[in-house]
CSV table of C-alpha atoms and ligand atoms in Angstrom, one decimal:
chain,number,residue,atom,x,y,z
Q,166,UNK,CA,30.0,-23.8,-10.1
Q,167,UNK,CA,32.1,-23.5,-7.4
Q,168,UNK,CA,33.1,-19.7,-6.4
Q,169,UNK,CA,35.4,-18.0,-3.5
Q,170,UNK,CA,34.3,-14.6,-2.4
Q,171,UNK,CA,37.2,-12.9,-0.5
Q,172,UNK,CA,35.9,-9.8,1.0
Q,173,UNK,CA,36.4,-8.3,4.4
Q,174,UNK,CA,32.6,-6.6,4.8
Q,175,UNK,CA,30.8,-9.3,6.6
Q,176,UNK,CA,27.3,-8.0,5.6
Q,177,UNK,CA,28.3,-7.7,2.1
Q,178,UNK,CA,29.9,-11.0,1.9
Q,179,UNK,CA,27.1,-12.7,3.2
Q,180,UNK,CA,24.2,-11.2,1.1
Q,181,UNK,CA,27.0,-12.3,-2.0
Q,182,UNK,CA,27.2,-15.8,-0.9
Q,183,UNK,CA,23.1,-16.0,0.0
Q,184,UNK,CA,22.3,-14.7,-3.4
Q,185,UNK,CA,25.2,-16.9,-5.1
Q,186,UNK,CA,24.1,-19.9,-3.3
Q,187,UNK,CA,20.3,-19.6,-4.0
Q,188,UNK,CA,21.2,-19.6,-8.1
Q,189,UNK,CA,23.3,-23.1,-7.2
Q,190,UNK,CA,26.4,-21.9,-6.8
Q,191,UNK,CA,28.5,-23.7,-3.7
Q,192,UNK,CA,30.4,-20.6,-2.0
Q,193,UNK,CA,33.4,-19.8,0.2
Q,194,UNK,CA,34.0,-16.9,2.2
Q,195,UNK,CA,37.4,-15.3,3.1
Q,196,UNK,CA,37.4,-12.4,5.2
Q,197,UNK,CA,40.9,-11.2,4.1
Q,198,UNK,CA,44.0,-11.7,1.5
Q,199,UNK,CA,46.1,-14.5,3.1
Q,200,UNK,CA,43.0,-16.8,3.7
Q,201,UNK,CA,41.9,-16.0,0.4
Q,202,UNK,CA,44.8,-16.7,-1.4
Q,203,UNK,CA,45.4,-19.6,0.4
Q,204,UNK,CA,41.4,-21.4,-0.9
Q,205,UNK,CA,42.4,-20.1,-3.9
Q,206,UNK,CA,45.7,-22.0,-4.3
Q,207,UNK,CA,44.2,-25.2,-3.3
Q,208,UNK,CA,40.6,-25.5,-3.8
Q,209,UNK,CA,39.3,-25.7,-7.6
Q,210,UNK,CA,37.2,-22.8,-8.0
Q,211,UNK,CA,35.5,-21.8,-11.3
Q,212,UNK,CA,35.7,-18.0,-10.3
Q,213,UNK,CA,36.5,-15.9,-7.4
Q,214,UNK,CA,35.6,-12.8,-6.7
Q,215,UNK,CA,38.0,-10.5,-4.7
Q,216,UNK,CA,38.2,-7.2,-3.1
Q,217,UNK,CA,41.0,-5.3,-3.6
Q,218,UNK,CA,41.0,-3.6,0.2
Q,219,UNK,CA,41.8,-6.3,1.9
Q,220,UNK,CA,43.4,-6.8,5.6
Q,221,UNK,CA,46.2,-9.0,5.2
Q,222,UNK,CA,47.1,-8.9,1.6
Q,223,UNK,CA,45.8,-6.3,-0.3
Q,224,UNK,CA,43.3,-7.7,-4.1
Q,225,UNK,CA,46.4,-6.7,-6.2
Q,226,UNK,CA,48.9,-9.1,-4.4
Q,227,UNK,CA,46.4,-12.3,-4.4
Q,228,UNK,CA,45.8,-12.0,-7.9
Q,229,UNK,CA,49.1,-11.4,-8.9
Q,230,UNK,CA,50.5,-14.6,-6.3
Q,231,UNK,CA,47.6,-16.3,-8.1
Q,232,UNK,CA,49.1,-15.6,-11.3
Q,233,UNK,CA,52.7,-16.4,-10.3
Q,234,UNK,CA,51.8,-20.0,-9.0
Q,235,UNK,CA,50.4,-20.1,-12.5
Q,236,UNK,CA,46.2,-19.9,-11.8
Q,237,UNK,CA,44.4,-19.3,-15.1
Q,238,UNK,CA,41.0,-19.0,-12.5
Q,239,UNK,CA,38.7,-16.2,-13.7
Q,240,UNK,CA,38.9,-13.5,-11.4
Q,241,UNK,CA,36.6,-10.2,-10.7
Q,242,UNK,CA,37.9,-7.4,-8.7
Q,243,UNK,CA,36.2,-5.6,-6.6
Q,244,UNK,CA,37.5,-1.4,-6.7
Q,245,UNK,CA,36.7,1.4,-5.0
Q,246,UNK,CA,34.3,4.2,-6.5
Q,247,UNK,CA,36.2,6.2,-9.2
Q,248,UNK,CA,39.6,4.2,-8.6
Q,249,UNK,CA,40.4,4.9,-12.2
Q,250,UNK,CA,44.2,3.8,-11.8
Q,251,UNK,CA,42.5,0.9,-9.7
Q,252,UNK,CA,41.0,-0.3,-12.1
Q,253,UNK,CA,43.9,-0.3,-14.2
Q,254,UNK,CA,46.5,-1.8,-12.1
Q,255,UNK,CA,43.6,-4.8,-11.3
Q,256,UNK,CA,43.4,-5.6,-15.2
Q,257,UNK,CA,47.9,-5.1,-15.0
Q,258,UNK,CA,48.1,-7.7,-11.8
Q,259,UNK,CA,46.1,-10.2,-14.1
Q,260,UNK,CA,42.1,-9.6,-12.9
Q,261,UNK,CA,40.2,-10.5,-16.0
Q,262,UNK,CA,37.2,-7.4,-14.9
Q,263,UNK,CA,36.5,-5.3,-12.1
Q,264,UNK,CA,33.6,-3.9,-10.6
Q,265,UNK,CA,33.2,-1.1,-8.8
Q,266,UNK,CA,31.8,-0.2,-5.5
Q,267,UNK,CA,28.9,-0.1,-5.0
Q,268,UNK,CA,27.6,-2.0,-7.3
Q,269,UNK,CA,24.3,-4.0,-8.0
Q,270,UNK,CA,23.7,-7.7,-7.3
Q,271,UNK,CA,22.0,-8.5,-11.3
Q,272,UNK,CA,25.2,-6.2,-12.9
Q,273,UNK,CA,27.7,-8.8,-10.6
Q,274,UNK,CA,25.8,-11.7,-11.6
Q,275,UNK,CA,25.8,-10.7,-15.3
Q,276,UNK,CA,30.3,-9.9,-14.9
Q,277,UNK,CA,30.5,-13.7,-13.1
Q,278,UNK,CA,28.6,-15.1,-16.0
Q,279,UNK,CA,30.8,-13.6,-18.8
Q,280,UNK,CA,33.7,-14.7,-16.9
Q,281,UNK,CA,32.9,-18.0,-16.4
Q,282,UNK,CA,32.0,-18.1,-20.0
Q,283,UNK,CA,35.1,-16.9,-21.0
Q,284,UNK,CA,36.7,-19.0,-18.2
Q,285,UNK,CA,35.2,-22.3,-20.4
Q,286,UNK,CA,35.9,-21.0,-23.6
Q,287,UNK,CA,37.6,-24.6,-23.6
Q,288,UNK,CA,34.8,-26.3,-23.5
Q,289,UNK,CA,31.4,-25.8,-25.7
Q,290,UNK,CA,28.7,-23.9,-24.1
Q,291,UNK,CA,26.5,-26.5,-24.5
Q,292,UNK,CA,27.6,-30.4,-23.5
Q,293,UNK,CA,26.5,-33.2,-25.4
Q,294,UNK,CA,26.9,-37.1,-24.3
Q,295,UNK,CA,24.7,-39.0,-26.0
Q,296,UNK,CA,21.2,-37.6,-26.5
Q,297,UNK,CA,21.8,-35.8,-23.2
Q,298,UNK,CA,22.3,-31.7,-23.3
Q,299,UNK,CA,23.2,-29.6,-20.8
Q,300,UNK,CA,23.1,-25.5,-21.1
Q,301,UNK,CA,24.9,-24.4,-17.9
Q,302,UNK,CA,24.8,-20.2,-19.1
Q,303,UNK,CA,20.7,-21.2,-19.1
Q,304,UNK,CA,20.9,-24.4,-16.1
Q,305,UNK,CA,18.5,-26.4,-18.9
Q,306,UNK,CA,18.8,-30.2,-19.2
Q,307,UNK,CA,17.1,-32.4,-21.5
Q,308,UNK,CA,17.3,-36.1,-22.5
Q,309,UNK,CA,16.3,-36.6,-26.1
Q,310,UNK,CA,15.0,-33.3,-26.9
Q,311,UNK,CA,12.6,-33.6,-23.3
Q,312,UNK,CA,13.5,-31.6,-20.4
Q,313,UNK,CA,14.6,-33.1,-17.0
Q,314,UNK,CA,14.3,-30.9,-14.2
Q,315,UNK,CA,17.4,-30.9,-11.3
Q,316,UNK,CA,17.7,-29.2,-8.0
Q,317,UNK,CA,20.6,-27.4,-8.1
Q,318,UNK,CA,22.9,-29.7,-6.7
Q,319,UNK,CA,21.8,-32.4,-9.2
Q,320,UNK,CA,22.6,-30.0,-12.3
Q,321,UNK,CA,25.9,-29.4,-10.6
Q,322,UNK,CA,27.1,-33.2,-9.9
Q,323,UNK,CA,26.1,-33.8,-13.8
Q,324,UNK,CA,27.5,-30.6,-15.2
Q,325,UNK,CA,30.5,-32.1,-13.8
Q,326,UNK,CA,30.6,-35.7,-15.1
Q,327,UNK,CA,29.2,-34.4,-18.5
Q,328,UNK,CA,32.3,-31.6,-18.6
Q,329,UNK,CA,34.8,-34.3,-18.6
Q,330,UNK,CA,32.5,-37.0,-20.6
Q,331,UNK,CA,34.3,-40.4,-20.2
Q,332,UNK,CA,36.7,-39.7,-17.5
Q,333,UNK,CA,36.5,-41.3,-13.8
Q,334,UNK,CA,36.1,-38.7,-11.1
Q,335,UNK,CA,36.0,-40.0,-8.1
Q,336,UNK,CA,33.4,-38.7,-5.0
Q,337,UNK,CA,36.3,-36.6,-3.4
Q,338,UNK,CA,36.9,-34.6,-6.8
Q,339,UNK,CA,32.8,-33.9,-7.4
Q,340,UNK,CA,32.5,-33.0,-3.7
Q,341,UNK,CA,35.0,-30.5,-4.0
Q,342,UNK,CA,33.7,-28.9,-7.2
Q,343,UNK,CA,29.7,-29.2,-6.4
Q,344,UNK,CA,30.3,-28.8,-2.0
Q,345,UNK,CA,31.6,-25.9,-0.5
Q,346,UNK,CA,34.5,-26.4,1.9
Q,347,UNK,CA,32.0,-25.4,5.0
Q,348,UNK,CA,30.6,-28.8,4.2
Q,349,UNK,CA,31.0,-31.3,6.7
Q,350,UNK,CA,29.4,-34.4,6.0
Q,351,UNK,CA,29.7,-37.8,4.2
Q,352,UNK,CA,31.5,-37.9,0.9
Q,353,UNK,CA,29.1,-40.8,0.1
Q,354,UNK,CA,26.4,-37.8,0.3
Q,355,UNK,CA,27.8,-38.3,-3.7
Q,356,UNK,CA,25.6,-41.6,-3.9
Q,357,UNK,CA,22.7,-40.4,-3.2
Q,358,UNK,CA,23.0,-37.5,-6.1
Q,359,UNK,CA,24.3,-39.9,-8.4
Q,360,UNK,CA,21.2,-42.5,-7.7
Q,361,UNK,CA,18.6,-39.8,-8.3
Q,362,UNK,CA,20.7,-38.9,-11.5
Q,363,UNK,CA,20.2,-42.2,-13.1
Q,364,UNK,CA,16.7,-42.7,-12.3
Q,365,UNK,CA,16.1,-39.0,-13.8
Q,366,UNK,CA,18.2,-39.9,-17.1
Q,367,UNK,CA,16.6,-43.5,-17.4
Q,368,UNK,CA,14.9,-42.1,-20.3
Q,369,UNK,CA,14.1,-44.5,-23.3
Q,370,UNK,CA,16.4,-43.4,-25.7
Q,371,UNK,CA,18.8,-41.4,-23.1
Q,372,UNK,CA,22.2,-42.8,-25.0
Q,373,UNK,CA,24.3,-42.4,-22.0
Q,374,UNK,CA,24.7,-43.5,-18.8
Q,375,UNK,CA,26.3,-43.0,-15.7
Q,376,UNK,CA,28.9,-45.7,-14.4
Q,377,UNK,CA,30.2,-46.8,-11.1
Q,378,UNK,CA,33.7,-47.4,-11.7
Q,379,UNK,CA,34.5,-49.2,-8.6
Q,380,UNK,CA,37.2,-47.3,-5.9
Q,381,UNK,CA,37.7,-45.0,-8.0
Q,382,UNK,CA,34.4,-43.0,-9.0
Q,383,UNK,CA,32.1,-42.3,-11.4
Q,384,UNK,CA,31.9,-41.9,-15.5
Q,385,UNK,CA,29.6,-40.4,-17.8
Q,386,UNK,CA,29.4,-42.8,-21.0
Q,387,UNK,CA,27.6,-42.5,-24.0
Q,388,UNK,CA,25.9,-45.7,-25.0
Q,389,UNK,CA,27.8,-48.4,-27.0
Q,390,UNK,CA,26.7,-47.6,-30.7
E,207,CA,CA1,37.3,-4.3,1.7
């Protein structure tokens, strides 16, 4: 999943995105409102997570431009210590949950969960293409009832095909969803996922593949019956 953190309190930030990033989450930082708003406007994020004392733009008004410009993204506020009517205005401007200050790493992690739960309520918790399964609330993969163990970046490039089974997405659209924006390198970095997807899901009996659909990206298929 792909998350923004917008938070001015560097040390906090940081220990949010280290902890986010080791679970396989790719993570942006904003140190205030504007910046904030503006990733969130234009970068396709699964959550964010946003403080609502912000330089710049205060929680309340990103969420609420967020809202405007018609963002359904999942978002967690972040509220001061016995902000009562806080919390009640962040819920008002169109936060889904809040959290407040301080808090603890496991009860965050637990919030961004529900949230991105609920944020998929679209789609079924666990996604089927062919004999392939993929649990992203418990990041297990199997093929055929057998498990396949992924790095992290591996169960996110396939948690993406397998989301939108069928459809083309091209290298461009899985970087931005599995990269965060702080990544510099090759979008062909994509190839070299994709390869050590197939030969993980080369499984006798696998009933889906993974196609190259050429200039335009890749497809996850389920095998002709
Ligand atoms: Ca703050």
């Amino acid at each position: 999943m792909r998350l923004l953190i917008v938070e001015d309190e560097e040390r906090l930030a940081q220990s949010l995105r280290q902890g986010l990033a080791a679970e396989g989450h790719a993570v942006d930082l904003a140190p205030d409102g504007l910046q904030g708003l503006e990733l969130a406007l234009h970068e396709p994020y699964s959550a964010i997570v946003l403080d609502l004392m912000l330089p710049g733009l205060n929680g309340f008004k990103v969420c609420r431009e967020l809202r405007l410009a018609g963002h359904s993204v999942p978002i967690l506020m972040l509220t001061a210590k016995n902000g009562e009517y806080d919390e009640v205005e962040a819920l008002d401007c169109g936060a889904d949950d809040f959290l407040s200050k301080p808090f603890s790493y496991p009860v965050l992690t637990a919030r961004l969960r529900a949230l991105l739960r609920r944020g998929a309520t679209a789609r079924p918790p666990v996604l089927a293409v062919g004999a392939l399964r993929i649990d992203p609330a418990a990041r297990r993969c199997t093929v055929a009832e057998r498990q396949v163990r992924l790095t992290a970046k591996e169960f996110a490039v396939l948690e993406c095909l397998a989301g939108n089974p069928g459809e083309v997405i091209s290298k461009s659209g899985i970087l931005d969803t599995v990269w965060d924006s702080a990544f510099r390198g090759d979008v062909n970095i994509v190839e070299v996922y994709i390869a050590a997807l197939r030969r993980k899901l080369d499984v006798p009996g696998a009933g889906c593949r993974i196609e190259t659909v050429r200039g335009a990206g890749y497809r996850l298929v389920p095998d002709a019956p």
